[in-house]
Amino acid sequence: MKHVISLITFCCIAILAQAQVKLPHIFGDNMVLQREKPIAVWGWAKAKEKVTIKFHNQTKTAIADKTGKWIVKLDAEKAGGPYTLTASGRNTITLNNILVGEVWICSGQSNMEWPLRMSSHAAQEIADADYPQIRHIKIPNVVASTPQEDFNSGDWKVCSPQTAGDFTAVGYFFAVKLAKELNVPVGLINTSWGGTHSETWTSREAFENSPEFKSMIATVPVVNLEAANKKRTAENEQRLEALQGKITITPQEVERWKSPEYDDASWPVMQVPAIWEEKVFPGLDGIVWLRKTFSLSEADAGKAAELQLAMIDDSDETYVNGVKVGGLTAQYNTPRVYAIREGLLKAGKN
């Protein structure tokens, strides 16, 4: 009988968990809400469940509809904080350190995605980035075939030397200027994704309602992106295996690739400099290990040297005789110039 009671208790807990009040990930500790405009707070709960929102000096309620969705419109607030927001029904969610100020969407391609840690004078800028009134959230880069109600991870970061390096650089400099001029908190919602076209951010419904694009979208089939991605991944794996044989990617195997004793005779040959994805593996989007052998005389062995690799798009990690000499520059237009310490180069094959 004990087992039956335990099972019933477990089922009750599971039902309650499904009925809990839930907020989308855009709401979180440290967030910024837009000043002087009605503040919408929304989420999910059990159908017909009463949800109460408390924020600053306001308390408002809503009833979830038959699908479990609910929304509360708080009155406009002046800039200020920090405040606490609670959402309660059968459970209670508490969000802390919330500010009210200016909220800006930072969207676009690589010019907006480019992080502060890769900007000019990054080290000094990051060291000076002590602005607790500025907050930033990065929306994760996830592909979906239809618009989503929520994203799966991500949280608001308070601007500090520990966090600012990952902020959008354009957004960061804009926020600093705005915060100083207006003397209000600033929130940045970073929805950028380098290399994306505006069409990929546009819903099918929007295309269908556009006189310019409705004939185009009519010819585009509705595709299951997850299934298409699996199919493409499988095809690429087959092409890779046909090119270089079956390779087991393990940390131990990767360690062997940078070793000067590794036998790379079975590896395909590629002529460089060139655009790599137009060479051995058309359409490649991934990591390539490239091994280049050169010989030195006894007179040059052991000397300090300089390795010049020109520009690499996008990033590199470079080893000489198994020792890392540079890399992770992650700036596509920066020439790679790496120092080779004394004693690393040897006579003959390197």
Short mmCIF file of N, CA and C in Angstrom, two decimals, residues 294 296 303-309 318 320 325 335-342 345:
data_model
loop_
_atom_site.label_atom_id
_atom_site.label_comp_id
_atom_site.label_asym_id
_atom_site.label_seq_id
_atom_site.Cartn_x
_atom_site.Cartn_y
_atom_site.Cartn_z
N PHE A 294 57.61 22.23 -42.75
CA PHE A 294 58.72 22.98 -43.34
C PHE A 294 60.02 22.48 -42.70
N LEU A 296 64.23 23.21 -41.62
CA LEU A 296 65.20 24.23 -41.24
C LEU A 296 66.60 23.63 -41.22
N LYS A 303 66.48 28.89 -32.86
CA LYS A 303 66.40 30.34 -32.79
C LYS A 303 64.96 30.80 -32.56
N ALA A 304 64.81 31.96 -31.91
CA ALA A 304 63.49 32.59 -31.83
C ALA A 304 63.08 33.02 -33.23
N ALA A 305 61.78 32.98 -33.51
CA ALA A 305 61.30 33.30 -34.86
C ALA A 305 59.92 33.94 -34.78
N GLU A 306 59.44 34.35 -35.96
CA GLU A 306 58.12 34.95 -36.05
C GLU A 306 57.33 34.24 -37.14
N LEU A 307 56.11 33.82 -36.81
CA LEU A 307 55.24 33.12 -37.75
C LEU A 307 54.18 34.10 -38.24
N GLN A 308 54.12 34.30 -39.55
CA GLN A 308 53.15 35.21 -40.13
C GLN A 308 52.16 34.42 -40.98
N LEU A 309 50.87 34.50 -40.61
CA LEU A 309 49.84 33.71 -41.28
C LEU A 309 48.83 34.56 -42.05
N THR A 318 46.82 28.09 -33.28
CA THR A 318 48.00 27.71 -34.04
C THR A 318 49.06 27.08 -33.15
N VAL A 320 53.03 25.09 -33.17
CA VAL A 320 54.28 24.77 -33.84
C VAL A 320 54.93 23.63 -33.05
N VAL A 325 51.25 28.52 -30.10
CA VAL A 325 51.98 29.79 -30.19
C VAL A 325 51.04 30.98 -30.33
N PRO A 335 45.82 40.44 -39.33
CA PRO A 335 46.92 39.54 -39.68
C PRO A 335 47.43 38.81 -38.44
N ARG A 336 47.67 37.50 -38.57
CA ARG A 336 48.19 36.71 -37.46
C ARG A 336 49.72 36.75 -37.49
N VAL A 337 50.31 37.27 -36.45
CA VAL A 337 51.76 37.31 -36.30
C VAL A 337 52.08 36.75 -34.92
N TYR A 338 52.70 35.56 -34.88
CA TYR A 338 52.95 34.87 -33.62
C TYR A 338 54.44 34.68 -33.39
N ALA A 339 54.86 34.93 -32.16
CA ALA A 339 56.26 34.73 -31.78
C ALA A 339 56.52 33.27 -31.45
N ILE A 340 57.63 32.73 -31.94
CA ILE A 340 58.07 31.36 -31.64
C ILE A 340 59.28 31.47 -30.71
N ARG A 341 59.16 30.91 -29.55
CA ARG A 341 60.22 31.03 -28.56
C ARG A 341 61.47 30.26 -28.96
N GLU A 342 62.59 30.62 -28.36
CA GLU A 342 63.85 29.92 -28.58
C GLU A 342 63.70 28.45 -28.17
N LEU A 345 61.97 25.45 -32.46
CA LEU A 345 62.26 24.99 -33.83
C LEU A 345 63.48 24.07 -33.82
#
